[in-house]
Tab-separated table of C-alpha atoms in Angstrom:
chain	number	residue	atom	x	y	z
A	3	MET	CA	-26.024	14.703	-4.045
A	4	THR	CA	-25.109	15.590	-7.607
A	5	THR	CA	-21.615	15.664	-9.063
A	6	SER	CA	-21.785	19.428	-9.573
A	7	GLU	CA	-22.169	20.071	-5.844
A	8	ILE	CA	-19.338	17.791	-4.686
A	9	LEU	CA	-16.695	16.388	-6.957
A	10	LEU	CA	-14.646	13.318	-6.134
A	11	ASP	CA	-12.162	12.757	-8.938
A	12	PRO	CA	-9.447	10.254	-7.962
A	13	TYR	CA	-7.296	11.494	-10.871
A	14	ASP	CA	-7.326	15.155	-9.843
A	15	TYR	CA	-3.962	16.576	-8.674
A	16	ASP	CA	-5.632	18.883	-6.152
A	17	PHE	CA	-7.301	15.873	-4.624
A	18	HIS	CA	-3.911	14.106	-4.424
A	19	GLU	CA	-2.376	17.054	-2.551
A	20	ASP	CA	-5.014	16.854	0.192
A	21	PRO	CA	-8.013	14.533	-0.156
A	22	TYR	CA	-9.230	14.974	3.418
A	23	PRO	CA	-11.463	18.056	2.975
A	24	TYR	CA	-13.136	16.245	0.057
A	25	TYR	CA	-13.703	13.178	2.241
A	26	GLN	CA	-15.157	15.321	5.031
A	27	ARG	CA	-17.797	16.701	2.667
A	28	LEU	CA	-18.603	13.252	1.323
A	29	ARG	CA	-19.087	11.809	4.828
A	30	ASP	CA	-21.310	14.709	5.849
A	31	GLU	CA	-23.248	15.418	2.676
A	32	ALA	CA	-23.032	12.374	0.378
A	33	PRO	CA	-22.214	9.194	2.329
A	34	LEU	CA	-23.218	7.317	-0.818
A	35	TYR	CA	-21.715	9.337	-3.647
A	36	HIS	CA	-22.227	8.859	-7.381
A	37	ASN	CA	-19.975	10.138	-10.154
A	38	PRO	CA	-21.763	9.254	-13.426
A	39	ASP	CA	-19.030	10.838	-15.570
A	40	LEU	CA	-16.279	8.565	-14.234
A	41	GLY	CA	-18.744	5.735	-13.676
A	42	PHE	CA	-18.443	4.947	-9.985
A	43	TRP	CA	-20.163	5.124	-6.605
A	44	ALA	CA	-18.252	5.711	-3.338
A	45	LEU	CA	-18.625	5.019	0.386
A	46	SER	CA	-16.755	7.275	2.805
A	47	ARG	CA	-18.032	6.620	6.351
A	48	HIS	CA	-16.144	4.169	8.552
A	49	ARG	CA	-19.104	1.884	9.217
A	50	ASP	CA	-19.999	1.664	5.515
A	51	VAL	CA	-16.422	1.043	4.354
A	52	LEU	CA	-15.933	-1.711	6.939
A	53	THR	CA	-19.246	-3.347	5.972
A	54	GLY	CA	-18.187	-3.064	2.322
A	55	PHE	CA	-14.849	-4.819	2.921
A	56	ARG	CA	-16.656	-7.634	4.721
A	57	ASN	CA	-19.293	-8.101	2.037
A	58	SER	CA	-17.370	-10.212	-0.470
A	59	THR	CA	-20.502	-11.758	-2.021
A	60	THR	CA	-22.380	-8.656	-3.243
A	61	LEU	CA	-19.149	-6.677	-3.687
A	62	SER	CA	-16.949	-8.647	-6.031
A	63	ASN	CA	-13.165	-8.456	-6.552
A	64	LYS	CA	-13.157	-10.407	-9.808
A	65	PHE	CA	-12.589	-7.355	-12.042
A	66	GLY	CA	-9.773	-6.082	-9.828
A	67	VAL	CA	-9.615	-3.384	-7.173
A	68	SER	CA	-8.500	-0.390	-9.241
A	69	LEU	CA	-10.529	2.256	-11.028
A	70	ASP	CA	-7.953	2.447	-13.859
A	71	PRO	CA	-9.562	1.069	-17.049
A	72	ALA	CA	-6.553	-1.058	-18.043
A	73	SER	CA	-6.355	-2.668	-14.616
A	74	ARG	CA	-10.071	-3.515	-14.547
A	75	GLY	CA	-11.680	-6.491	-16.176
A	76	PRO	CA	-11.722	-10.290	-16.152
A	77	HIS	CA	-7.941	-10.336	-16.793
A	78	ALA	CA	-7.143	-8.540	-13.496
A	79	SER	CA	-6.127	-11.723	-11.656
A	80	LYS	CA	-3.169	-12.196	-14.029
A	81	THR	CA	-1.327	-9.383	-12.257
A	82	MET	CA	-3.317	-9.075	-9.019
A	83	SER	CA	-3.582	-12.790	-8.204
A	84	PHE	CA	-6.223	-13.718	-5.602
A	85	LEU	CA	-6.856	-10.040	-4.789
A	86	ALA	CA	-8.808	-9.993	-8.077
A	87	MET	CA	-10.787	-13.179	-7.398
A	88	ASP	CA	-13.877	-14.254	-5.472
A	89	ASP	CA	-14.386	-17.501	-3.583
A	90	PRO	CA	-13.958	-20.369	-4.185
A	91	ALA	CA	-11.063	-19.480	-6.569
A	92	HIS	CA	-9.817	-16.816	-4.128
A	93	LEU	CA	-9.825	-19.168	-1.138
A	94	ARG	CA	-8.071	-21.973	-3.032
A	95	LEU	CA	-5.258	-19.748	-4.294
A	96	ARG	CA	-4.855	-17.827	-1.049
A	97	THR	CA	-4.673	-21.050	0.969
A	98	LEU	CA	-2.027	-22.522	-1.336
A	99	VAL	CA	0.049	-19.321	-1.308
A	100	SER	CA	-0.227	-19.181	2.498
A	101	LYS	CA	1.593	-22.529	2.636
A	102	GLY	CA	4.733	-20.742	1.414
A	103	PHE	CA	4.108	-17.208	2.669
A	104	THR	CA	4.005	-18.136	6.363
A	105	PRO	CA	4.309	-15.957	9.499
A	106	ARG	CA	7.365	-18.048	10.365
A	107	ARG	CA	9.036	-17.193	7.036
A	108	ILE	CA	8.373	-13.500	7.743
A	109	ARG	CA	9.815	-13.801	11.279
A	110	GLU	CA	12.934	-15.527	9.979
A	111	LEU	CA	13.368	-12.762	7.401
A	112	GLU	CA	13.682	-10.012	10.028
A	113	PRO	CA	17.488	-10.184	10.526
A	114	ARG	CA	17.959	-9.836	6.756
A	115	VAL	CA	15.491	-6.941	6.611
A	116	THR	CA	17.578	-5.267	9.309
A	117	GLU	CA	20.780	-5.800	7.280
A	118	ILE	CA	19.174	-4.403	4.109
A	119	ALA	CA	17.815	-1.396	6.024
A	120	VAL	CA	21.201	-0.722	7.620
A	121	ALA	CA	22.996	-0.934	4.255
A	122	HIS	CA	20.673	1.671	2.723
A	123	LEU	CA	20.872	3.838	5.854
A	124	ASP	CA	24.681	3.764	5.722
A	125	THR	CA	24.519	5.342	2.260
A	126	LEU	CA	21.858	7.850	3.247
A	127	LEU	CA	23.650	8.968	6.413
A	128	GLU	CA	27.013	9.176	4.676
A	129	MET	CA	25.483	11.664	2.239
A	130	ALA	CA	23.726	13.491	5.078
A	131	ALA	CA	26.912	13.772	7.152
A	132	ASP	CA	28.198	16.375	4.700
A	133	GLY	CA	25.131	18.461	5.487
A	134	GLU	CA	23.560	17.877	2.100
A	135	THR	CA	19.873	17.251	1.545
A	136	VAL	CA	19.114	13.592	0.848
A	137	ASP	CA	16.061	12.115	-0.810
A	138	TYR	CA	14.542	9.803	1.786
A	139	VAL	CA	12.463	8.020	-0.870
A	140	ASP	CA	15.256	7.557	-3.435
A	141	GLU	CA	17.820	6.407	-0.898
A	142	PHE	CA	15.748	4.499	1.642
A	143	ALA	CA	11.947	4.217	1.556
A	144	GLY	CA	11.887	3.455	-2.171
A	145	LYS	CA	14.638	0.843	-2.026
A	146	LEU	CA	13.951	-1.204	1.078
A	147	PRO	CA	10.524	-2.770	0.338
A	148	MET	CA	11.396	-4.011	-3.150
A	149	ASP	CA	14.744	-5.352	-1.930
A	150	VAL	CA	12.942	-7.191	0.871
A	151	ILE	CA	10.527	-8.740	-1.648
A	152	SER	CA	13.499	-9.727	-3.816
A	153	GLU	CA	15.189	-11.258	-0.766
A	154	LEU	CA	12.008	-13.196	-0.002
A	155	MET	CA	11.591	-14.395	-3.605
A	156	GLY	CA	15.264	-15.250	-4.055
A	157	VAL	CA	16.235	-12.599	-6.639
A	158	PRO	CA	20.066	-12.529	-6.771
A	159	GLN	CA	21.687	-9.420	-5.282
A	160	ALA	CA	23.142	-8.404	-8.648
A	161	ASP	CA	19.689	-8.193	-10.269
A	162	ARG	CA	17.865	-6.296	-7.533
A	163	ALA	CA	18.466	-2.741	-8.755
A	164	GLN	CA	17.126	-3.696	-12.202
A	165	VAL	CA	14.097	-5.490	-10.725
A	166	ARG	CA	13.448	-2.429	-8.531
A	167	ALA	CA	13.637	-0.125	-11.589
A	168	TRP	CA	11.097	-2.276	-13.449
A	169	ALA	CA	8.795	-2.286	-10.434
A	170	ASP	CA	8.975	1.528	-10.313
A	171	GLY	CA	8.236	1.656	-14.026
A	172	VAL	CA	5.104	-0.451	-13.589
A	173	MET	CA	3.669	2.087	-11.138
A	174	HIS	CA	4.695	5.428	-12.659
A	175	ARG	CA	2.016	7.746	-14.131
A	176	ASP	CA	2.511	11.217	-15.614
A	177	GLU	CA	0.007	14.008	-15.026
A	178	GLY	CA	-3.372	13.537	-16.686
A	179	VAL	CA	-2.734	9.885	-17.517
A	180	THR	CA	-5.665	7.799	-16.305
A	181	ASP	CA	-4.582	4.583	-17.962
A	182	VAL	CA	-1.515	2.379	-18.089
A	183	PRO	CA	1.151	4.063	-20.275
A	184	PRO	CA	3.332	2.094	-22.751
A	185	ALA	CA	6.414	2.402	-20.505
A	186	ALA	CA	4.536	0.697	-17.674
A	187	VAL	CA	3.399	-2.094	-20.002
A	188	GLU	CA	7.002	-2.617	-21.097
A	189	ALA	CA	8.232	-2.678	-17.484
A	190	SER	CA	5.498	-5.210	-16.615
A	191	LEU	CA	6.552	-7.489	-19.476
A	192	ASN	CA	10.202	-7.274	-18.428
A	193	LEU	CA	9.299	-8.237	-14.870
A	194	ILE	CA	7.085	-11.119	-15.985
A	195	VAL	CA	9.784	-12.531	-18.272
A	196	TYR	CA	12.342	-12.197	-15.467
A	197	TYR	CA	10.082	-13.997	-12.978
A	198	GLN	CA	9.179	-16.679	-15.558
A	199	ASN	CA	12.878	-17.497	-15.916
A	200	MET	CA	13.255	-17.553	-12.143
A	201	VAL	CA	10.344	-19.982	-11.733
A	202	ALA	CA	11.799	-22.219	-14.478
A	203	GLU	CA	15.184	-22.235	-12.685
A	204	ARG	CA	13.531	-23.227	-9.388
A	205	ARG	CA	11.569	-25.994	-11.132
A	206	ALA	CA	14.936	-27.398	-12.206
A	207	ALA	CA	16.581	-26.913	-8.801
A	208	LEU	CA	14.677	-25.846	-5.678
A	209	THR	CA	16.255	-23.474	-3.130
A	210	ASP	CA	15.001	-22.239	0.240
A	211	ASP	CA	13.249	-19.059	-0.988
A	212	LEU	CA	9.561	-18.205	-1.315
A	213	THR	CA	9.537	-18.949	-5.064
A	214	SER	CA	10.551	-22.548	-4.324
A	215	ALA	CA	8.095	-22.768	-1.426
A	216	LEU	CA	5.274	-21.720	-3.794
A	217	LEU	CA	6.343	-24.415	-6.278
A	218	GLU	CA	6.233	-26.990	-3.473
A	219	ALA	CA	2.949	-25.790	-1.923
A	220	GLU	CA	0.360	-28.543	-2.190
A	221	ILE	CA	-3.038	-29.397	-0.712
A	222	ASP	CA	-4.522	-32.823	-1.495
A	223	GLY	CA	-2.573	-33.026	-4.730
A	224	ASP	CA	-3.551	-29.497	-5.804
A	225	ARG	CA	-0.611	-27.281	-6.696
A	226	LEU	CA	-0.061	-23.766	-8.004
A	227	THR	CA	0.492	-23.396	-11.747
A	228	ASP	CA	3.384	-21.306	-13.045
A	229	ASP	CA	0.906	-18.586	-14.045
A	230	GLU	CA	-0.562	-18.528	-10.529
A	231	ILE	CA	2.906	-18.200	-9.007
A	232	LEU	CA	3.740	-15.375	-11.441
A	233	GLY	CA	0.467	-13.613	-10.586
A	234	PHE	CA	1.322	-13.729	-6.887
A	235	MET	CA	4.881	-12.490	-7.475
A	236	PHE	CA	3.434	-9.584	-9.446
A	237	LEU	CA	0.936	-8.838	-6.686
A	238	MET	CA	3.846	-8.619	-4.231
A	239	VAL	CA	5.570	-6.085	-6.495
A	240	ILE	CA	2.471	-3.937	-6.933
A	241	ALA	CA	0.695	-4.256	-3.588
A	242	GLY	CA	3.590	-5.098	-1.286
A	243	ASN	CA	6.268	-2.812	-2.606
A	244	GLU	CA	4.561	0.469	-3.335
A	245	THR	CA	2.322	0.661	-0.281
A	246	THR	CA	5.225	0.037	2.129
A	247	THR	CA	7.370	2.682	0.422
A	248	LYS	CA	4.508	5.147	0.857
A	249	LEU	CA	4.002	4.131	4.495
A	250	LEU	CA	7.674	4.808	5.329
A	251	ALA	CA	7.612	8.229	3.672
A	252	ASN	CA	4.218	9.190	5.137
A	253	ALA	CA	5.522	8.298	8.618
A	254	ALA	CA	8.573	10.524	8.080
A	255	PHE	CA	6.487	13.395	6.727
A	256	TRP	CA	3.860	13.430	9.485
A	257	GLY	CA	6.497	12.852	12.142
A	258	HIS	CA	8.270	15.974	10.840
A	259	ARG	CA	4.991	17.913	10.920
A	260	ASN	CA	4.301	16.780	14.517
A	261	PRO	CA	7.698	16.893	16.272
A	262	ASP	CA	6.119	16.807	19.759
A	263	GLN	CA	4.709	13.371	18.877
A	264	LEU	CA	8.127	12.090	17.782
A	265	THR	CA	10.134	13.161	20.850
A	266	PRO	CA	9.049	10.108	22.911
A	267	VAL	CA	9.938	7.821	19.968
A	268	TYR	CA	13.565	9.032	19.956
A	269	ASP	CA	13.777	8.214	23.662
A	270	ASP	CA	11.994	4.877	23.393
A	271	PRO	CA	12.210	2.981	20.070
A	272	SER	CA	9.615	0.488	21.347
A	273	ARG	CA	7.096	3.208	20.427
A	274	VAL	CA	7.905	2.851	16.717
A	275	PRO	CA	5.004	0.393	16.079
A	276	LEU	CA	2.590	2.974	17.547
A	277	TRP	CA	4.030	5.551	15.127
A	278	VAL	CA	3.467	3.114	12.262
A	279	GLU	CA	-0.161	2.429	13.301
A	280	GLU	CA	-1.067	6.099	13.623
A	281	THR	CA	0.466	6.775	10.190
A	282	LEU	CA	-1.587	3.921	8.733
A	283	ARG	CA	-4.690	5.526	10.195
A	284	TYR	CA	-3.931	9.187	9.592
A	285	ASP	CA	-2.654	8.981	6.012
A	286	THR	CA	-2.891	5.434	4.698
A	287	SER	CA	-1.021	4.474	1.506
A	288	SER	CA	-4.040	2.615	0.186
A	289	GLN	CA	-6.780	5.230	-0.049
A	290	ILE	CA	-9.285	3.861	-2.539
A	291	LEU	CA	-10.264	0.286	-3.448
A	292	ALA	CA	-12.801	-0.666	-6.079
A	293	ARG	CA	-15.429	-3.394	-5.952
A	294	THR	CA	-18.004	-4.492	-8.537
A	295	VAL	CA	-21.658	-4.852	-7.519
A	296	VAL	CA	-23.124	-8.332	-8.102
A	297	GLY	CA	-26.907	-8.516	-8.442
A	298	GLU	CA	-27.779	-5.183	-6.896
A	299	LEU	CA	-27.137	-3.361	-3.647
A	300	THR	CA	-29.399	-0.965	-1.772
A	301	LEU	CA	-27.684	1.691	0.339
A	302	TYR	CA	-29.124	4.960	1.666
A	303	ASP	CA	-32.458	4.217	-0.083
A	304	THR	CA	-30.639	4.001	-3.404
A	305	VAL	CA	-30.378	0.914	-5.598
A	306	ILE	CA	-26.930	0.431	-7.127
A	307	PRO	CA	-27.384	-1.784	-10.198
A	308	ASP	CA	-25.499	-4.953	-11.106
A	309	GLY	CA	-22.041	-4.400	-12.613
A	310	GLU	CA	-21.521	-0.889	-11.212
A	311	VAL	CA	-18.193	0.094	-9.627
A	312	LEU	CA	-18.309	0.936	-5.898
A	313	LEU	CA	-15.256	2.582	-4.336
A	314	LEU	CA	-14.414	1.952	-0.686
A	315	LEU	CA	-12.471	4.865	0.856
A	316	PRO	CA	-10.433	3.706	3.869
A	317	GLY	CA	-8.550	7.034	3.704
A	318	SER	CA	-11.832	8.755	4.536
A	319	ALA	CA	-13.021	6.128	7.027
A	320	HIS	CA	-9.933	6.692	9.189
A	321	ARG	CA	-10.814	10.386	9.563
A	322	ASP	CA	-14.456	9.711	10.520
A	323	GLU	CA	-15.245	11.604	13.733
A	324	ARG	CA	-18.088	9.123	14.314
A	325	VAL	CA	-15.361	6.602	15.194
A	326	PHE	CA	-12.191	8.504	16.154
A	327	ASP	CA	-11.821	11.420	18.571
A	328	ASP	CA	-10.122	14.413	16.915
A	329	PRO	CA	-9.418	12.344	13.782
A	330	ASP	CA	-7.514	15.172	12.060
A	331	ASP	CA	-4.923	15.243	14.860
A	332	TYR	CA	-1.854	13.045	14.480
A	333	VAL	CA	-1.554	11.316	17.861
A	334	ILE	CA	1.025	8.541	18.217
A	335	GLY	CA	-0.265	5.968	20.705
A	336	ARG	CA	-3.982	6.591	20.233
A	337	GLU	CA	-6.330	3.595	20.494
A	338	ILE	CA	-6.884	2.228	16.968
A	339	GLY	CA	-6.985	-1.571	17.113
A	340	SER	CA	-9.463	-3.291	14.823
A	341	LYS	CA	-10.815	0.033	13.519
A	342	LEU	CA	-7.879	0.205	11.091
A	343	MET	CA	-8.630	-0.700	7.465
A	344	SER	CA	-5.302	0.011	5.757
A	345	PHE	CA	-5.019	-3.721	5.082
A	346	GLY	CA	-8.704	-4.166	4.326
A	347	SER	CA	-10.940	-6.461	6.358
A	348	GLY	CA	-12.768	-9.733	5.911
A	349	ALA	CA	-11.908	-12.421	3.334
A	350	HIS	CA	-9.440	-10.217	1.446
A	351	PHE	CA	-7.507	-8.956	4.498
A	352	CYS	CA	-3.978	-8.295	3.261
A	353	LEU	CA	-1.782	-11.392	3.465
A	354	GLY	CA	1.288	-9.132	3.653
A	355	ALA	CA	0.154	-7.045	6.650
A	356	HIS	CA	2.699	-8.771	8.942
A	357	LEU	CA	5.494	-8.162	6.485
A	358	ALA	CA	4.624	-4.478	5.949
A	359	ARG	CA	4.430	-3.783	9.684
A	360	MET	CA	7.675	-5.625	10.362
A	361	GLU	CA	9.513	-3.743	7.576
A	362	ALA	CA	8.245	-0.374	8.774
A	363	ARG	CA	9.107	-1.157	12.399
A	364	VAL	CA	12.642	-2.341	11.536
A	365	ALA	CA	13.325	0.520	9.099
A	366	LEU	CA	12.145	3.330	11.385
A	367	ALA	CA	13.727	1.855	14.527
A	368	GLU	CA	17.096	1.533	12.755
A	369	LEU	CA	16.792	5.098	11.473
A	370	PHE	CA	16.000	6.444	14.929
A	371	THR	CA	18.900	4.711	16.645
A	372	ARG	CA	21.207	6.645	14.313
A	373	ILE	CA	19.759	10.142	14.049
A	374	ARG	CA	18.923	12.914	16.511
A	375	GLY	CA	16.465	14.653	14.262
A	376	TYR	CA	15.517	15.522	10.702
A	377	GLU	CA	13.731	18.234	8.739
A	378	VAL	CA	11.703	17.689	5.586
A	379	ASP	CA	12.301	20.172	2.784
A	380	GLU	CA	8.569	20.528	2.105
A	381	ALA	CA	8.973	22.977	-0.769
A	382	ASN	CA	10.735	20.297	-2.793
A	383	ALA	CA	8.702	17.269	-1.704
A	384	VAL	CA	6.869	15.660	-4.632
A	385	ARG	CA	3.641	13.707	-4.238
A	386	VAL	CA	2.831	10.557	-6.141
A	387	HIS	CA	-0.095	10.933	-8.507
A	388	SER	CA	-2.169	7.806	-8.414
A	389	SER	CA	-5.892	7.086	-8.379
A	390	ASN	CA	-5.628	4.840	-5.327
A	391	VAL	CA	-2.297	5.221	-3.524
A	392	ARG	CA	-1.108	8.217	-1.516
A	393	GLY	CA	2.454	9.117	-0.699
A	394	PHE	CA	5.633	10.763	-1.941
A	395	ALA	CA	7.728	10.237	-5.053
A	396	HIS	CA	10.444	12.423	-3.488
A	397	LEU	CA	10.957	13.516	0.109
A	398	PRO	CA	14.136	15.579	0.566
A	399	ILE	CA	15.327	15.698	4.177
A	400	HIS	CA	18.134	17.235	6.258
A	401	VAL	CA	19.364	14.785	8.873
A	402	LYS	CA	21.153	15.314	12.190
A	403	VAL	CA	23.254	12.190	12.665
A	404	ARG	CA	23.797	11.021	16.259
């Protein structure tokens, strides 16, 4: 299938508005797609994407997982930590980090996540009580995840708004920009310097936060270096912050579009996790992940040479009618289970999956105990423009407070 017949351009604004018709054509007509102009191949069917995630030998992470030129290359692990590594380096670092980033630590964080969510909701609902439109992303979905990461790391309360602003700056791209702009580089440097100082402070005096736990993590005398700790902190900001913000806004948007699906959630908040799972399937934050071919790979009678970029499209895989019944319908409570790939699969399965699900569950449950309904002002909603992440930069809503 040639590029002229089907075009997949991850930088195209039309594609960002609605990628799903593009994916449908890829699955049907070009399950192995090649774009020689942008220099990548892509897999769109569920079975192929899943196999791709689980093949961490032929499909390497060592040049990073983004198509963006500045994010790709042997330096990727500096900001993407073990996500941009292969075994054995990946396994060593991930195992050490896991010593600090434990399920227990996440469980113990939940009461604080609830407090942070409630504080932001108080502000949002106070504004909404006057009948004004509030920006769900600015006031809630965009604040909570980064504040939770700061809570986890031990960033003092007074610094959190600044740290959040830097994190936003790292991710922002204007239209037509396919590479990392100077403002994002500056924001990255500010964050790194801030975290370097934090690590130095903890070296001098340990506390009970994740930063200290990472400094203490040790296996047979092997410890994390300061650079490795910084790389992981940066990964949390990029991978853990942005994707959860997008998940919260995507859930609100598709809930608004499918009110019949939300009615049971208002009556029974225990259904919130099902709402989260269907959102992860239907419109996942993480749409496109890059791998680099090692040696060569033969797929669909085609040899993909060594060093080529292969994109895995979980956003497409989740709409594959070969796997899901009526995949374009948003059905809260449908059977999804292990077919979900929003957090990847195999060796690189997302270490923060527990945290993201817990945050989304807490945030949406707290919201729903306090409102009777909401409407999204779709005309003024603004999508994020990113080559791999899907969601909203702004989502204005009208809220009916209980």
